[in-house]
mmCIF file of C-alpha atoms in Angstrom:
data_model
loop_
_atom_site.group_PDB
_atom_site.id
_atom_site.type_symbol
_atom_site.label_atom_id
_atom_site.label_comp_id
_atom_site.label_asym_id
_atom_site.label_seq_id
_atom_site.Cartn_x
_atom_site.Cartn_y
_atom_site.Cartn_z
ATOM 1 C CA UNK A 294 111.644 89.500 106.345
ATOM 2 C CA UNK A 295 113.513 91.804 109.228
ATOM 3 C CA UNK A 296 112.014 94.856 109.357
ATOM 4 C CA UNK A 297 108.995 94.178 106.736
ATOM 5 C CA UNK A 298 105.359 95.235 107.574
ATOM 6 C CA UNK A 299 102.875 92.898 106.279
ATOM 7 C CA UNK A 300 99.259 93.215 107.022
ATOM 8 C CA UNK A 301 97.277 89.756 106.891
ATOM 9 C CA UNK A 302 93.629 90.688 106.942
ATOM 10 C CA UNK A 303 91.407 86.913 107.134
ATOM 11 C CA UNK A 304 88.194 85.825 106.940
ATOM 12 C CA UNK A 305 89.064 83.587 110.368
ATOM 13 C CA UNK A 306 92.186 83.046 112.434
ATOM 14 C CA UNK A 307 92.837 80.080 114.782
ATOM 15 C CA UNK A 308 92.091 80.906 117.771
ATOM 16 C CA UNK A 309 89.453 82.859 117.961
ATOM 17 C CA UNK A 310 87.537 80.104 115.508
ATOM 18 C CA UNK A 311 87.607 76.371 114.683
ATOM 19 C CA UNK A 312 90.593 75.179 112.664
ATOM 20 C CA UNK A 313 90.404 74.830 109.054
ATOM 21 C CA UNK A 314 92.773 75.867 106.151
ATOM 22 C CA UNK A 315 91.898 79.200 105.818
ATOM 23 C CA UNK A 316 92.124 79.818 110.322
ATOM 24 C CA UNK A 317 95.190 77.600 110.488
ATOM 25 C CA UNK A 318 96.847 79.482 107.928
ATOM 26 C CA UNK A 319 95.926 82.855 108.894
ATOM 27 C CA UNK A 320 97.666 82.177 112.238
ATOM 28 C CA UNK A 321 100.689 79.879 110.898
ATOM 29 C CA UNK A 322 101.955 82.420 108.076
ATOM 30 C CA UNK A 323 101.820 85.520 110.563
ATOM 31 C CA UNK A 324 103.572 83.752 113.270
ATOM 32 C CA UNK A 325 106.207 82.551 110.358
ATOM 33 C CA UNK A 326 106.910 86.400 109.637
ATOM 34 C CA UNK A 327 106.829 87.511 113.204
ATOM 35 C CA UNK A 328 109.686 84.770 113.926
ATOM 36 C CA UNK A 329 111.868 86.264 111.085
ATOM 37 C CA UNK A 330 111.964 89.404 112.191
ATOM 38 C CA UNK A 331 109.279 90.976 110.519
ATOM 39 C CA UNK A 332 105.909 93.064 112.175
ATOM 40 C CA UNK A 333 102.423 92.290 111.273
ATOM 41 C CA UNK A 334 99.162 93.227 112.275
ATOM 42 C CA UNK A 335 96.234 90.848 111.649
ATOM 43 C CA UNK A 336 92.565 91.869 110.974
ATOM 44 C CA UNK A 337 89.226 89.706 110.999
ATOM 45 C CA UNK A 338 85.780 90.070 112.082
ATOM 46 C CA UNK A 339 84.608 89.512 115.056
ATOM 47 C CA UNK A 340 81.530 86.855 114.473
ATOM 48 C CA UNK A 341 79.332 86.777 117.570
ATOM 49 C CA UNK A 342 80.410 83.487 118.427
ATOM 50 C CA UNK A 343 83.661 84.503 119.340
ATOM 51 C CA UNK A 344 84.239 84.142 122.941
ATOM 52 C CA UNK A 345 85.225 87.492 124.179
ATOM 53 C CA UNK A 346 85.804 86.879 127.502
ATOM 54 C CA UNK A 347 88.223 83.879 126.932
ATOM 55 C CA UNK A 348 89.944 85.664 124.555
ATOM 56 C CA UNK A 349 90.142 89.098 125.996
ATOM 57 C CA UNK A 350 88.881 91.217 123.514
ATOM 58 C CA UNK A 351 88.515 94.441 124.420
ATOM 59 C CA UNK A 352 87.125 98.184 122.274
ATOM 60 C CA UNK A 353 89.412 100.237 121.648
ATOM 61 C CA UNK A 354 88.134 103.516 122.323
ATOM 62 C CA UNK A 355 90.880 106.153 120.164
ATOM 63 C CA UNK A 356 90.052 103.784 116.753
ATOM 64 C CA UNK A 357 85.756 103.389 117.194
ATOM 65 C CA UNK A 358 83.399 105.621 116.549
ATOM 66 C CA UNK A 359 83.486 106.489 113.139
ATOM 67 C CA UNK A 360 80.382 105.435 110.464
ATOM 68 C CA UNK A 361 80.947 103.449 107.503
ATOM 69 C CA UNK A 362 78.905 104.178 104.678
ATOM 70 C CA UNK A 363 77.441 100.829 103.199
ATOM 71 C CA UNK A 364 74.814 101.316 100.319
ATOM 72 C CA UNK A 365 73.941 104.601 101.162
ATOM 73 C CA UNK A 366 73.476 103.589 105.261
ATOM 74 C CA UNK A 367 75.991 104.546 107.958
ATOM 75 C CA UNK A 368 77.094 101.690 109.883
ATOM 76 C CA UNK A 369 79.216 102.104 113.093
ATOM 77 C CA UNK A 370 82.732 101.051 113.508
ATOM 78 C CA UNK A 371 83.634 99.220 116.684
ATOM 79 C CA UNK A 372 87.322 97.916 116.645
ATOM 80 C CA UNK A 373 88.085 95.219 119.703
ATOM 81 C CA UNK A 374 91.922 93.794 119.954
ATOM 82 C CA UNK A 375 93.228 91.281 121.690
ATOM 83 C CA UNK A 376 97.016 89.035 121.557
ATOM 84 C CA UNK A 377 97.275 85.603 120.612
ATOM 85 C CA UNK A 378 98.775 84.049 124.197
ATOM 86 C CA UNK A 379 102.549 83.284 123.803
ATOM 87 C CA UNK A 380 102.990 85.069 120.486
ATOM 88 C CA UNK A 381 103.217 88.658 120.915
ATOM 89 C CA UNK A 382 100.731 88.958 118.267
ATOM 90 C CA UNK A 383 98.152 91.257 118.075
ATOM 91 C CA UNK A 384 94.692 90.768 115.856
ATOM 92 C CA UNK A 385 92.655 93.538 115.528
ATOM 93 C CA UNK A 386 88.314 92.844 115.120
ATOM 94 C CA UNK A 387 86.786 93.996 112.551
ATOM 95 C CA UNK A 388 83.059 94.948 114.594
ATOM 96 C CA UNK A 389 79.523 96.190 114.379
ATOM 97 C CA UNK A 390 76.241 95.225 116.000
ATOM 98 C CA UNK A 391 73.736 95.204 112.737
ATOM 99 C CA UNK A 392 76.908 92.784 110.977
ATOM 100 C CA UNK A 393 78.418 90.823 113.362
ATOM 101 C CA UNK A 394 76.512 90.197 116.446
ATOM 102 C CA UNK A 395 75.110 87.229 115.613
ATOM 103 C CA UNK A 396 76.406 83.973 116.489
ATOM 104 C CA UNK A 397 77.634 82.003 113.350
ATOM 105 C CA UNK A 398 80.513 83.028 111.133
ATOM 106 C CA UNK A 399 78.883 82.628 107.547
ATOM 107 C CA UNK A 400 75.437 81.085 107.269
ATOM 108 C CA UNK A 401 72.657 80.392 109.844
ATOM 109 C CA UNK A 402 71.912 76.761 112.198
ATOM 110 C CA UNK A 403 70.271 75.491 108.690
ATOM 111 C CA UNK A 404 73.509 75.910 106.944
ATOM 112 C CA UNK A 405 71.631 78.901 105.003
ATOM 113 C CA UNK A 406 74.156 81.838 103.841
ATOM 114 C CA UNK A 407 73.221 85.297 105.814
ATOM 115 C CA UNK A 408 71.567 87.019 102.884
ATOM 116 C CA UNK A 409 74.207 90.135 103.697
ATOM 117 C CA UNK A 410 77.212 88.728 103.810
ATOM 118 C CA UNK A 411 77.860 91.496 100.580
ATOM 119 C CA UNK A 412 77.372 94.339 103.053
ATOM 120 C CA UNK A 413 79.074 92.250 105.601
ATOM 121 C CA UNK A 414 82.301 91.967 103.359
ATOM 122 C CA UNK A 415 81.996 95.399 102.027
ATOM 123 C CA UNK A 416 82.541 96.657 105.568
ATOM 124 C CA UNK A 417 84.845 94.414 107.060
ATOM 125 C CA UNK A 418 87.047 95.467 103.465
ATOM 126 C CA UNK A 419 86.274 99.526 104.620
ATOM 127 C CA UNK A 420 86.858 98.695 108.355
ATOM 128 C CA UNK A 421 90.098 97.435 107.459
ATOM 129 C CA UNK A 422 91.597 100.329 105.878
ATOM 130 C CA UNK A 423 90.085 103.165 107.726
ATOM 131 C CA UNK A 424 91.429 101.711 111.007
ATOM 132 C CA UNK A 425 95.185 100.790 109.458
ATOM 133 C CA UNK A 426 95.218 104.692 108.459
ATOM 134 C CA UNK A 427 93.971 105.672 112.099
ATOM 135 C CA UNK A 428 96.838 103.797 112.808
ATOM 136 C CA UNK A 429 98.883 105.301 110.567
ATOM 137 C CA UNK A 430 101.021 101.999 109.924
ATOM 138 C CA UNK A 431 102.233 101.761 106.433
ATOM 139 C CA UNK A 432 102.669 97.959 104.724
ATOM 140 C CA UNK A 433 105.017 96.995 102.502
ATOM 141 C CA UNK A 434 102.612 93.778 101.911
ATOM 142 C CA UNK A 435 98.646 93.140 102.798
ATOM 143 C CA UNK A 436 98.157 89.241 102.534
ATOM 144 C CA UNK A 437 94.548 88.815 102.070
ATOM 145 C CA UNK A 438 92.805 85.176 103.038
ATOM 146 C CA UNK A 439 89.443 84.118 102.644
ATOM 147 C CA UNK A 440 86.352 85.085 100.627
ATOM 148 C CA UNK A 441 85.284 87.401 103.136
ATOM 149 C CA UNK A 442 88.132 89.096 102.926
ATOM 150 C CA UNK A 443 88.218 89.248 99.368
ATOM 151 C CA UNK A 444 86.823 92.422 98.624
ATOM 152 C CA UNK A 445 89.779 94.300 100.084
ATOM 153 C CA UNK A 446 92.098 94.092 97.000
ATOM 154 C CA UNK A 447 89.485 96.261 94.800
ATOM 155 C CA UNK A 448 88.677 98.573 97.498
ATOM 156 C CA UNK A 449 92.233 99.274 97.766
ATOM 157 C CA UNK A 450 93.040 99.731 94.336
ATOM 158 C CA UNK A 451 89.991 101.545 93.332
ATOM 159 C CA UNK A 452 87.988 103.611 96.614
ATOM 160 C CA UNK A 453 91.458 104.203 98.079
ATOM 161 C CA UNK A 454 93.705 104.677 94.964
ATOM 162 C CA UNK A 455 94.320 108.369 96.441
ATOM 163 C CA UNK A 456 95.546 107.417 99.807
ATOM 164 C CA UNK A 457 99.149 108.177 99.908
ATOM 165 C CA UNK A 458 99.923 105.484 102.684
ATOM 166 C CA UNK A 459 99.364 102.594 100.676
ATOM 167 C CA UNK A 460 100.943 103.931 97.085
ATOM 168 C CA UNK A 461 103.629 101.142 97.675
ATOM 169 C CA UNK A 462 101.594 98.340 99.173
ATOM 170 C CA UNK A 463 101.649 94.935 97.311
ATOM 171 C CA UNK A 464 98.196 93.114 97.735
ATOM 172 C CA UNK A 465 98.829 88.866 97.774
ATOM 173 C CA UNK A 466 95.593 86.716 97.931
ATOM 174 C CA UNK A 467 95.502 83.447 98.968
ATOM 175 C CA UNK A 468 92.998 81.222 97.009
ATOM 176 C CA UNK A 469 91.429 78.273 99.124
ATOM 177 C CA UNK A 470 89.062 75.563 97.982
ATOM 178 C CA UNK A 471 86.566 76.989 101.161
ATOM 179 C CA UNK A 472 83.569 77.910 98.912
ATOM 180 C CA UNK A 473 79.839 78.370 99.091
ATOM 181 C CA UNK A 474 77.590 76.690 96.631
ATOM 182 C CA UNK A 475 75.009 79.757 96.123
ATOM 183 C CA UNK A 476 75.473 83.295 94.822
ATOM 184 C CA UNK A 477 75.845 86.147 97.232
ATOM 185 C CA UNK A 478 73.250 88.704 97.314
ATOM 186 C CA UNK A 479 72.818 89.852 93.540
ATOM 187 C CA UNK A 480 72.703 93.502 94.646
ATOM 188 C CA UNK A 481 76.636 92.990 95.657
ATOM 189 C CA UNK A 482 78.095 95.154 92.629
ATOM 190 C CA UNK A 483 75.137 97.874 92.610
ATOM 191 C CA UNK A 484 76.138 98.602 96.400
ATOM 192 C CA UNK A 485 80.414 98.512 95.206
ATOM 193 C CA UNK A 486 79.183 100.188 92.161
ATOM 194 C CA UNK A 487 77.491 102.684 95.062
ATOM 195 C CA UNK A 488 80.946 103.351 96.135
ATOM 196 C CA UNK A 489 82.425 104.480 92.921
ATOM 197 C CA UNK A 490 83.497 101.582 91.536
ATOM 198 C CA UNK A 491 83.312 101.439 87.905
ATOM 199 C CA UNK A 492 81.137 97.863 86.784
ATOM 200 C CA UNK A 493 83.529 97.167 84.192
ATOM 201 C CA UNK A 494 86.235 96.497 86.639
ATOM 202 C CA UNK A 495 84.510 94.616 88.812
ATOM 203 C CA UNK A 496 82.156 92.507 85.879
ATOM 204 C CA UNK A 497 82.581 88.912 87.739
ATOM 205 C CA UNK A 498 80.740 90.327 90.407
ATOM 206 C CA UNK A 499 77.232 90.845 88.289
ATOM 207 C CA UNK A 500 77.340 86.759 89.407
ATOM 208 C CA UNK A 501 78.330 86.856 92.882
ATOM 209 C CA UNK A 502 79.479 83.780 93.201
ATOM 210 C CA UNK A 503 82.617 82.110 95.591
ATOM 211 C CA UNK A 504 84.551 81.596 92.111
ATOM 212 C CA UNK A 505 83.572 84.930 90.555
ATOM 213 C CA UNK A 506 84.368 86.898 93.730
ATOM 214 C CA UNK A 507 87.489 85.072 94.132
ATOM 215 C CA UNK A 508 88.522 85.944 90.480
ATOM 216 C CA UNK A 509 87.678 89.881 91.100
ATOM 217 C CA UNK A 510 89.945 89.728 94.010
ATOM 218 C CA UNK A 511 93.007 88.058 91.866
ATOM 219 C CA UNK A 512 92.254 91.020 89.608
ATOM 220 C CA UNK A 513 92.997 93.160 91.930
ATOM 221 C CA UNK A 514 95.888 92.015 93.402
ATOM 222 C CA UNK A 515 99.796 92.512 92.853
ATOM 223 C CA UNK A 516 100.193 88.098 93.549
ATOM 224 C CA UNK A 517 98.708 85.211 94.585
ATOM 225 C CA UNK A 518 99.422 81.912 96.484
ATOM 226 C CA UNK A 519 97.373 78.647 95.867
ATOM 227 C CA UNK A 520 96.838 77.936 99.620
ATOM 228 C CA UNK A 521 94.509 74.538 98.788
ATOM 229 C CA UNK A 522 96.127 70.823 97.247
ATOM 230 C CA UNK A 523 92.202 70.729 95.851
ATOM 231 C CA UNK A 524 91.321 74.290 94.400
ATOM 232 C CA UNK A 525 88.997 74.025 91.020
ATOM 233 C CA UNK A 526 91.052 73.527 87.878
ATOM 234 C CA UNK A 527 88.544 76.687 86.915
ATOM 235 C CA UNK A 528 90.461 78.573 88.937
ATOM 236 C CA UNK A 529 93.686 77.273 88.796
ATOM 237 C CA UNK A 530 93.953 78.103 85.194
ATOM 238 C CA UNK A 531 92.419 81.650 85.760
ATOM 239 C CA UNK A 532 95.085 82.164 88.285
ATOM 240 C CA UNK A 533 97.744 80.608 85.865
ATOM 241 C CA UNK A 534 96.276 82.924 82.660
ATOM 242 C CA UNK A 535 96.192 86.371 84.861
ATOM 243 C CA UNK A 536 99.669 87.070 84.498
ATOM 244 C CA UNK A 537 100.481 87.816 88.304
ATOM 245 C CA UNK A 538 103.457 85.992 89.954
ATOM 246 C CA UNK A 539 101.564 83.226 91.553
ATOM 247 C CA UNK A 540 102.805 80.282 93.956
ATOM 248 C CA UNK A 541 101.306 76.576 92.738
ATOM 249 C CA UNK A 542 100.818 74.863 96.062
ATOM 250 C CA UNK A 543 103.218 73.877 98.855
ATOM 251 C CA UNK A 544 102.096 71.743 101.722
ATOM 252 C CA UNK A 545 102.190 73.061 105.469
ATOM 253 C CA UNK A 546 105.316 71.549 106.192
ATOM 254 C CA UNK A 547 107.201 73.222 104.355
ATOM 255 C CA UNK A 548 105.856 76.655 103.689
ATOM 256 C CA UNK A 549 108.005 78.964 105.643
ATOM 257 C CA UNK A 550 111.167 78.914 103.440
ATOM 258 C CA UNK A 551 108.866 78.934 100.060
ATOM 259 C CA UNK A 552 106.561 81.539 101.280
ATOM 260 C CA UNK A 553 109.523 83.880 102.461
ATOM 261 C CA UNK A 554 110.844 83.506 99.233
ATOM 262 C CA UNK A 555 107.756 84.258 97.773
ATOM 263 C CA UNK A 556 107.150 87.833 99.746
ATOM 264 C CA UNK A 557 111.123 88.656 98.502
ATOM 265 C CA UNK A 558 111.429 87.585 95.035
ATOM 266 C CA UNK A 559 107.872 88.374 93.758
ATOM 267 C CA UNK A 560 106.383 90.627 96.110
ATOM 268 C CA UNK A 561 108.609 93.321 97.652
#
């Protein structure tokens, strides 16, 4: 992986929040290609109850300050950064006061989804690639983990089609079992539609749920990795039927050599 760019742009990362699959292996599998050689960047929001102070975030002035338009609204762009202590790895924050402020990741003290987690996703997806151009860092691979994250892969292959610095990027998604047991906000695909989107390429999305968003994102992408022993046999065999190079499950132990593997034979 010497020399390879890879972008890994996560719903959560260990550890900025508690450790699950999806945080655990959205700090494992960077640190993996970091140790071979390789040079990542990793991107995630930043939830309000993410302790800034203990983890040093700070704005970085030269990539804020532009609006997002989400369903006809602009929304500012505030992008914070900070290094994962003894790594030399850098995570970027995905940020805005209206989205992010509050202090839960996903769903309110009742357990109750935030009834704009679409917008919230539809931004964090935008945020992502308008502040990798401003960076003007081209990947050979964006590694995409996390329902949150999931709207990336169509952005990227439909809003940003046109951008010249991602015409060789390979999108991977990682499918976990982390779900949600209600739809997202039913507006979701009027407000990608908004965005020039056409419906019929994103039609799972007219029922927003975790399985059906999941699905639009394997769509979308270039391959996928099973990250979960206990993903639904729904969408196992969707994954299995899509015809992308896909990895079946590997346990922790053991990733690193599979994975790499993975990124070389199938990806790059």
């Amino acid at each position: 992986m010497k020399e390879k760019r890879i972008l890994f742009v996560s719903s959560e990362v260990v550890p900025y929040l508690a450790e699950n699959e999806v945080s655990s292996m959205s700090y494992d599998v960077p640190k993996m290609v970091n140790d071979l050689g390789g040079q990542i960047r990793i991107f995630m929001p930043r939830y309000g109850n993410i302790n800034e102070r203990r983890h040093q975030l700070h704005e970085v002035i030269r990539l804020s300050g532009m609006n997002l338009v989400i369903n006809d609204l602009d929304m500012p762009l505030i992008i914070k950064v900070a290094s994962i202590p003894k790594e030399r790895i850098q995570v970027y924050f995905i940020d805005n006061d209206e989205y992010f402020k509050r202090k839960a990741t996903f769903a309110d003290e009742n357990g109750v989804l935030f009834p704009d987690n679409d917008e919230r996703a539809i931004f964090f997806a935008k945020g992502v690639v308008e502040t990798v151009k401003k960076l003007n860092w081209v990947p050979d691979i964006i590694h995409v983990h996390g329902w949150m994250a999931a709207l990336l892969p169509i952005y990227l292959k439909h809003y940003y089609k046109d951008e010249a610095l991602f015409a060789e990027t390979k999108i991977v998604t990682s499918v976990y079992n982390q779900s949600f047991d209600v739809a997202l906000n039913l507006e979701l695909i009027n407000k990608i539609k908004y965005d020039g989107i056409p419906q019929n390429a994103i039609a799972e999305l007219e029922s927003p749920t975790y399985e059906n968003i999941i699905k639009a994102s394997v769509n979308h992408s270039d391959a996928v990795i099973i990250a979960s022993e206990s993903v639904s046999s729904n969408l196992t065999k969707f994954i299995e039927s899509s015809g992308k190079p896909f990895l079946p499950f590997v346990p922790k132990d053991n990733f690193a050599e599979v994975y790499t593997n993975f990124y070389k034979n199938e990806v790059l």
